[in-house]
Amino acid sequence: MFASRLLESAAFEGRSSEHRLIKSRLFVLPALLAAGFAAHAGHRHGEAAPAAMPQGAVEVKLDEAVLAKLPQVKAEGSAHGRKLSCEGVALVELLRASGAMPAEPLRGAQLSRIAQVRARDGYRAAFSLAELDPSLGNRPVVLTRRCNGADLPPGDGPWRLIVPGESRPARWVRQVESIRVGDADV
């Protein structure tokens, strides 16, 4: 309505060059708006597109070469009446180095994925990737093979999880045999 009145007004005053300019701008404006909306579709303010994550389950290898390249961290706590001071690698860093978890903050469907840690005797514990993600739960979980200055004894090793800050050491898996990341199927 406004555009047609503007065109009529310009034509009435006899300004044909202005009329053509106004008319051309009126046709370009909707095209620019449509292009802007199309480019913005599916994007929320302040969010990057989620990083690609593998589909299905991912086996995380306990590869000495990969583990040796990761930063060493310390973890302390008590389990079964023993104080432990351990060095190892953060589980989140191992998952990222293995491609089982993106380096960027988790989003969308990634928030429902879990890491299941399995012991030689079948004991299992699970951690959501969201609780491990530094931008969300930031839970420290350390995979270690050395505590109190010595290699783990055979009954605890070769790998063990230390989860400082938990009320009891129920997820401090001993004799870690495998780590698998996948969707949490309820």
PDB file of C-alpha atoms in Angstrom:
ATOM      1  CA  MET A   1       0.000   0.000   0.000  1.00  0.00           C
ATOM      2  CA  PHE A   2       2.720   2.442   1.004  1.00  0.00           C
ATOM      3  CA  ALA A   3       4.833   1.430  -2.011  1.00  0.00           C
ATOM      4  CA  SER A   4       1.995   2.038  -4.473  1.00  0.00           C
ATOM      5  CA  ARG A   5       1.289   5.485  -2.987  1.00  0.00           C
ATOM      6  CA  LEU A   6       4.977   6.316  -3.192  1.00  0.00           C
ATOM      7  CA  LEU A   7       5.044   5.256  -6.851  1.00  0.00           C
ATOM      8  CA  GLU A   8       1.901   7.262  -7.632  1.00  0.00           C
ATOM      9  CA  SER A   9       3.355  10.310  -5.880  1.00  0.00           C
ATOM     10  CA  ALA A  10       6.621  10.090  -7.844  1.00  0.00           C
ATOM     11  CA  ALA A  11       4.772   9.605 -11.140  1.00  0.00           C
ATOM     12  CA  PHE A  12       2.431  12.499 -10.381  1.00  0.00           C
ATOM     13  CA  GLU A  13       5.320  14.885  -9.845  1.00  0.00           C
ATOM     14  CA  GLY A  14       6.806  13.835 -13.183  1.00  0.00           C
ATOM     15  CA  ARG A  15      10.060  12.526 -11.805  1.00  0.00           C
ATOM     16  CA  SER A  16      10.490   9.509 -14.041  1.00  0.00           C
ATOM     17  CA  SER A  17      14.135   8.858 -13.086  1.00  0.00           C
ATOM     18  CA  GLU A  18      13.237   8.935  -9.386  1.00  0.00           C
ATOM     19  CA  HIS A  19      10.250   6.706 -10.157  1.00  0.00           C
ATOM     20  CA  ARG A  20      12.483   4.088 -11.759  1.00  0.00           C
ATOM     21  CA  LEU A  21      14.964   4.292  -8.841  1.00  0.00           C
ATOM     22  CA  ILE A  22      12.228   3.820  -6.238  1.00  0.00           C
ATOM     23  CA  LYS A  23      10.657   0.997  -8.237  1.00  0.00           C
ATOM     24  CA  SER A  24      13.999  -0.831  -8.600  1.00  0.00           C
ATOM     25  CA  ARG A  25      14.682  -0.520  -4.865  1.00  0.00           C
ATOM     26  CA  LEU A  26      11.255  -1.888  -4.033  1.00  0.00           C
ATOM     27  CA  PHE A  27      11.985  -5.017  -6.075  1.00  0.00           C
ATOM     28  CA  VAL A  28      15.504  -5.492  -4.661  1.00  0.00           C
ATOM     29  CA  LEU A  29      14.535  -5.110  -0.991  1.00  0.00           C
ATOM     30  CA  PRO A  30      12.368  -8.276  -0.772  1.00  0.00           C
ATOM     31  CA  ALA A  31      15.082 -10.306  -2.533  1.00  0.00           C
ATOM     32  CA  LEU A  32      17.709  -9.132  -0.042  1.00  0.00           C
ATOM     33  CA  LEU A  33      15.448  -9.904   2.910  1.00  0.00           C
ATOM     34  CA  ALA A  34      14.705 -13.393   1.578  1.00  0.00           C
ATOM     35  CA  ALA A  35      18.415 -14.107   1.075  1.00  0.00           C
ATOM     36  CA  GLY A  36      19.187 -12.948   4.612  1.00  0.00           C
ATOM     37  CA  PHE A  37      16.485 -15.146   6.141  1.00  0.00           C
ATOM     38  CA  ALA A  38      17.614 -18.146   4.095  1.00  0.00           C
ATOM     39  CA  ALA A  39      21.222 -17.728   5.237  1.00  0.00           C
ATOM     40  CA  HIS A  40      20.093 -17.429   8.858  1.00  0.00           C
ATOM     41  CA  ALA A  41      17.651 -20.375   8.811  1.00  0.00           C
ATOM     42  CA  GLY A  42      18.465 -23.094  11.329  1.00  0.00           C
ATOM     43  CA  HIS A  43      21.026 -20.972  13.168  1.00  0.00           C
ATOM     44  CA  ARG A  44      20.475 -19.772  16.714  1.00  0.00           C
ATOM     45  CA  HIS A  45      22.114 -16.591  17.874  1.00  0.00           C
ATOM     46  CA  GLY A  46      25.535 -17.204  19.390  1.00  0.00           C
ATOM     47  CA  GLU A  47      25.758 -20.897  18.447  1.00  0.00           C
ATOM     48  CA  ALA A  48      28.096 -22.552  16.032  1.00  0.00           C
ATOM     49  CA  ALA A  49      26.935 -25.611  14.152  1.00  0.00           C
ATOM     50  CA  PRO A  50      27.500 -28.786  16.202  1.00  0.00           C
ATOM     51  CA  ALA A  51      30.707 -30.633  15.432  1.00  0.00           C
ATOM     52  CA  ALA A  52      30.285 -33.915  13.604  1.00  0.00           C
ATOM     53  CA  MET A  53      30.270 -36.895  15.921  1.00  0.00           C
ATOM     54  CA  PRO A  54      30.482 -40.513  14.943  1.00  0.00           C
ATOM     55  CA  GLN A  55      27.170 -42.322  14.675  1.00  0.00           C
ATOM     56  CA  GLY A  56      26.619 -45.389  16.822  1.00  0.00           C
ATOM     57  CA  ALA A  57      29.123 -46.881  19.244  1.00  0.00           C
ATOM     58  CA  VAL A  58      32.824 -45.998  19.236  1.00  0.00           C
ATOM     59  CA  GLU A  59      35.439 -48.233  20.874  1.00  0.00           C
ATOM     60  CA  VAL A  60      38.114 -46.131  22.566  1.00  0.00           C
ATOM     61  CA  LYS A  61      41.436 -47.929  22.380  1.00  0.00           C
ATOM     62  CA  LEU A  62      43.701 -47.884  25.396  1.00  0.00           C
ATOM     63  CA  ASP A  63      46.661 -47.235  23.129  1.00  0.00           C
ATOM     64  CA  GLU A  64      49.947 -46.515  24.927  1.00  0.00           C
ATOM     65  CA  ALA A  65      51.151 -44.232  22.100  1.00  0.00           C
ATOM     66  CA  VAL A  66      47.984 -42.084  22.226  1.00  0.00           C
ATOM     67  CA  LEU A  67      47.944 -41.990  26.037  1.00  0.00           C
ATOM     68  CA  ALA A  68      51.620 -40.975  26.200  1.00  0.00           C
ATOM     69  CA  LYS A  69      50.923 -37.865  24.094  1.00  0.00           C
ATOM     70  CA  LEU A  70      48.094 -36.623  26.324  1.00  0.00           C
ATOM     71  CA  PRO A  71      48.683 -34.179  29.195  1.00  0.00           C
ATOM     72  CA  GLN A  72      49.235 -35.839  32.571  1.00  0.00           C
ATOM     73  CA  VAL A  73      46.965 -34.804  35.448  1.00  0.00           C
ATOM     74  CA  LYS A  74      46.881 -35.661  39.146  1.00  0.00           C
ATOM     75  CA  ALA A  75      43.951 -37.051  41.100  1.00  0.00           C
ATOM     76  CA  GLU A  76      43.591 -37.805  44.787  1.00  0.00           C
ATOM     77  CA  GLY A  77      41.008 -39.528  46.912  1.00  0.00           C
ATOM     78  CA  SER A  78      40.205 -42.483  49.141  1.00  0.00           C
ATOM     79  CA  ALA A  79      38.893 -45.886  48.105  1.00  0.00           C
ATOM     80  CA  HIS A  80      38.213 -48.787  50.447  1.00  0.00           C
ATOM     81  CA  GLY A  81      40.149 -47.196  53.296  1.00  0.00           C
ATOM     82  CA  ARG A  82      43.238 -46.387  51.201  1.00  0.00           C
ATOM     83  CA  LYS A  83      44.371 -42.889  50.287  1.00  0.00           C
ATOM     84  CA  LEU A  84      45.411 -42.618  46.652  1.00  0.00           C
ATOM     85  CA  SER A  85      47.502 -40.004  44.893  1.00  0.00           C
ATOM     86  CA  CYS A  86      47.541 -40.854  41.199  1.00  0.00           C
ATOM     87  CA  GLU A  87      48.777 -39.509  37.857  1.00  0.00           C
ATOM     88  CA  GLY A  88      47.124 -40.245  34.544  1.00  0.00           C
ATOM     89  CA  VAL A  89      45.116 -38.704  31.722  1.00  0.00           C
ATOM     90  CA  ALA A  90      41.765 -36.965  31.876  1.00  0.00           C
ATOM     91  CA  LEU A  91      39.086 -39.232  30.393  1.00  0.00           C
ATOM     92  CA  VAL A  92      37.686 -36.291  28.414  1.00  0.00           C
ATOM     93  CA  GLU A  93      41.071 -35.786  26.702  1.00  0.00           C
ATOM     94  CA  LEU A  94      41.315 -39.479  25.801  1.00  0.00           C
ATOM     95  CA  LEU A  95      37.793 -39.413  24.336  1.00  0.00           C
ATOM     96  CA  ARG A  96      38.636 -36.331  22.279  1.00  0.00           C
ATOM     97  CA  ALA A  97      41.960 -37.774  21.062  1.00  0.00           C
ATOM     98  CA  SER A  98      40.107 -40.947  20.019  1.00  0.00           C
ATOM     99  CA  GLY A  99      37.488 -39.002  18.042  1.00  0.00           C
ATOM    100  CA  ALA A 100      34.701 -40.214  20.344  1.00  0.00           C
ATOM    101  CA  MET A 101      33.964 -36.680  21.620  1.00  0.00           C
ATOM    102  CA  PRO A 102      34.365 -33.328  19.839  1.00  0.00           C
ATOM    103  CA  ALA A 103      36.727 -30.644  21.103  1.00  0.00           C
ATOM    104  CA  GLU A 104      33.907 -28.076  20.895  1.00  0.00           C
ATOM    105  CA  PRO A 105      31.174 -27.837  23.549  1.00  0.00           C
ATOM    106  CA  LEU A 106      28.482 -30.502  23.164  1.00  0.00           C
ATOM    107  CA  ARG A 107      25.091 -29.599  21.650  1.00  0.00           C
ATOM    108  CA  GLY A 108      21.840 -31.247  20.699  1.00  0.00           C
ATOM    109  CA  ALA A 109      21.916 -35.030  20.290  1.00  0.00           C
ATOM    110  CA  GLN A 110      25.538 -35.112  21.506  1.00  0.00           C
ATOM    111  CA  LEU A 111      24.215 -34.437  25.019  1.00  0.00           C
ATOM    112  CA  SER A 112      22.638 -37.899  25.213  1.00  0.00           C
ATOM    113  CA  ARG A 113      25.847 -39.854  24.572  1.00  0.00           C
ATOM    114  CA  ILE A 114      27.645 -41.804  27.306  1.00  0.00           C
ATOM    115  CA  ALA A 115      31.045 -43.362  27.915  1.00  0.00           C
ATOM    116  CA  GLN A 116      30.771 -46.835  29.399  1.00  0.00           C
ATOM    117  CA  VAL A 117      33.881 -48.137  31.163  1.00  0.00           C
ATOM    118  CA  ARG A 118      34.098 -51.899  31.527  1.00  0.00           C
ATOM    119  CA  ALA A 119      36.349 -53.892  33.871  1.00  0.00           C
ATOM    120  CA  ARG A 120      37.883 -57.306  33.266  1.00  0.00           C
ATOM    121  CA  ASP A 121      35.364 -58.900  35.694  1.00  0.00           C
ATOM    122  CA  GLY A 122      32.360 -57.355  33.896  1.00  0.00           C
ATOM    123  CA  TYR A 123      31.868 -54.440  36.306  1.00  0.00           C
ATOM    124  CA  ARG A 124      30.721 -51.333  34.436  1.00  0.00           C
ATOM    125  CA  ALA A 125      30.252 -47.646  35.112  1.00  0.00           C
ATOM    126  CA  ALA A 126      28.867 -44.930  32.836  1.00  0.00           C
ATOM    127  CA  PHE A 127      29.587 -41.228  32.464  1.00  0.00           C
ATOM    128  CA  SER A 128      27.544 -38.893  30.293  1.00  0.00           C
ATOM    129  CA  LEU A 129      29.673 -36.912  27.873  1.00  0.00           C
ATOM    130  CA  ALA A 130      27.846 -33.820  29.157  1.00  0.00           C
ATOM    131  CA  GLU A 131      29.159 -34.364  32.694  1.00  0.00           C
ATOM    132  CA  LEU A 132      32.702 -34.707  31.300  1.00  0.00           C
ATOM    133  CA  ASP A 133      32.467 -31.684  28.944  1.00  0.00           C
ATOM    134  CA  PRO A 134      34.420 -28.772  30.484  1.00  0.00           C
ATOM    135  CA  SER A 135      31.723 -26.310  29.358  1.00  0.00           C
ATOM    136  CA  LEU A 136      28.964 -28.271  31.143  1.00  0.00           C
ATOM    137  CA  GLY A 137      29.615 -30.677  34.039  1.00  0.00           C
ATOM    138  CA  ASN A 138      33.410 -30.469  34.022  1.00  0.00           C
ATOM    139  CA  ARG A 139      33.620 -33.660  36.119  1.00  0.00           C
ATOM    140  CA  PRO A 140      37.246 -34.742  36.591  1.00  0.00           C
ATOM    141  CA  VAL A 141      37.710 -38.421  35.708  1.00  0.00           C
ATOM    142  CA  VAL A 142      41.264 -39.731  35.429  1.00  0.00           C
ATOM    143  CA  LEU A 143      42.446 -42.927  33.765  1.00  0.00           C
ATOM    144  CA  THR A 144      45.616 -44.022  35.544  1.00  0.00           C
ATOM    145  CA  ARG A 145      48.082 -46.848  35.826  1.00  0.00           C
ATOM    146  CA  ARG A 146      50.168 -45.275  38.636  1.00  0.00           C
ATOM    147  CA  CYS A 147      49.143 -44.398  42.187  1.00  0.00           C
ATOM    148  CA  ASN A 148      51.217 -43.509  45.249  1.00  0.00           C
ATOM    149  CA  GLY A 149      54.384 -43.453  43.129  1.00  0.00           C
ATOM    150  CA  ALA A 150      54.102 -47.035  41.827  1.00  0.00           C
ATOM    151  CA  ASP A 151      52.396 -49.005  39.050  1.00  0.00           C
ATOM    152  CA  LEU A 152      49.001 -50.370  40.025  1.00  0.00           C
ATOM    153  CA  PRO A 153      49.001 -53.859  41.536  1.00  0.00           C
ATOM    154  CA  PRO A 154      47.534 -56.640  39.335  1.00  0.00           C
ATOM    155  CA  GLY A 155      44.262 -56.617  41.303  1.00  0.00           C
ATOM    156  CA  ASP A 156      43.704 -52.952  40.376  1.00  0.00           C
ATOM    157  CA  GLY A 157      45.449 -52.549  37.016  1.00  0.00           C
ATOM    158  CA  PRO A 158      46.670 -52.245  34.459  1.00  0.00           C
ATOM    159  CA  TRP A 159      44.249 -49.279  34.226  1.00  0.00           C
ATOM    160  CA  ARG A 160      41.988 -47.713  36.809  1.00  0.00           C
ATOM    161  CA  LEU A 161      39.592 -44.774  36.952  1.00  0.00           C
ATOM    162  CA  ILE A 162      39.810 -42.172  39.707  1.00  0.00           C
ATOM    163  CA  VAL A 163      36.803 -39.849  40.100  1.00  0.00           C
ATOM    164  CA  PRO A 164      37.656 -37.211  42.719  1.00  0.00           C
ATOM    165  CA  GLY A 165      34.748 -35.524  44.452  1.00  0.00           C
ATOM    166  CA  GLU A 166      32.285 -38.406  44.367  1.00  0.00           C
ATOM    167  CA  SER A 167      30.710 -39.360  47.700  1.00  0.00           C
ATOM    168  CA  ARG A 168      31.852 -42.964  47.333  1.00  0.00           C
ATOM    169  CA  PRO A 169      34.166 -44.678  44.841  1.00  0.00           C
ATOM    170  CA  ALA A 170      31.494 -46.743  43.048  1.00  0.00           C
ATOM    171  CA  ARG A 171      32.635 -45.522  39.602  1.00  0.00           C
ATOM    172  CA  TRP A 172      36.342 -45.891  40.357  1.00  0.00           C
ATOM    173  CA  VAL A 173      36.561 -48.861  38.009  1.00  0.00           C
ATOM    174  CA  ARG A 174      39.568 -51.138  38.579  1.00  0.00           C
ATOM    175  CA  GLN A 175      41.073 -53.417  35.913  1.00  0.00           C
ATOM    176  CA  VAL A 176      39.699 -51.243  33.093  1.00  0.00           C
ATOM    177  CA  GLU A 177      39.496 -53.351  29.962  1.00  0.00           C
ATOM    178  CA  SER A 178      37.484 -51.205  27.534  1.00  0.00           C
ATOM    179  CA  ILE A 179      35.792 -47.854  27.046  1.00  0.00           C
ATOM    180  CA  ARG A 180      32.881 -47.522  24.651  1.00  0.00           C
ATOM    181  CA  VAL A 181      31.023 -44.337  23.717  1.00  0.00           C
ATOM    182  CA  GLY A 182      27.510 -44.423  22.325  1.00  0.00           C
ATOM    183  CA  ASP A 183      23.964 -43.149  22.565  1.00  0.00           C
ATOM    184  CA  ALA A 184      22.138 -43.639  25.857  1.00  0.00           C
ATOM    185  CA  ASP A 185      19.290 -45.958  24.918  1.00  0.00           C
ATOM    186  CA  VAL A 186      16.574 -45.895  27.524  1.00  0.00           C
TER     187      VAL A 186
END
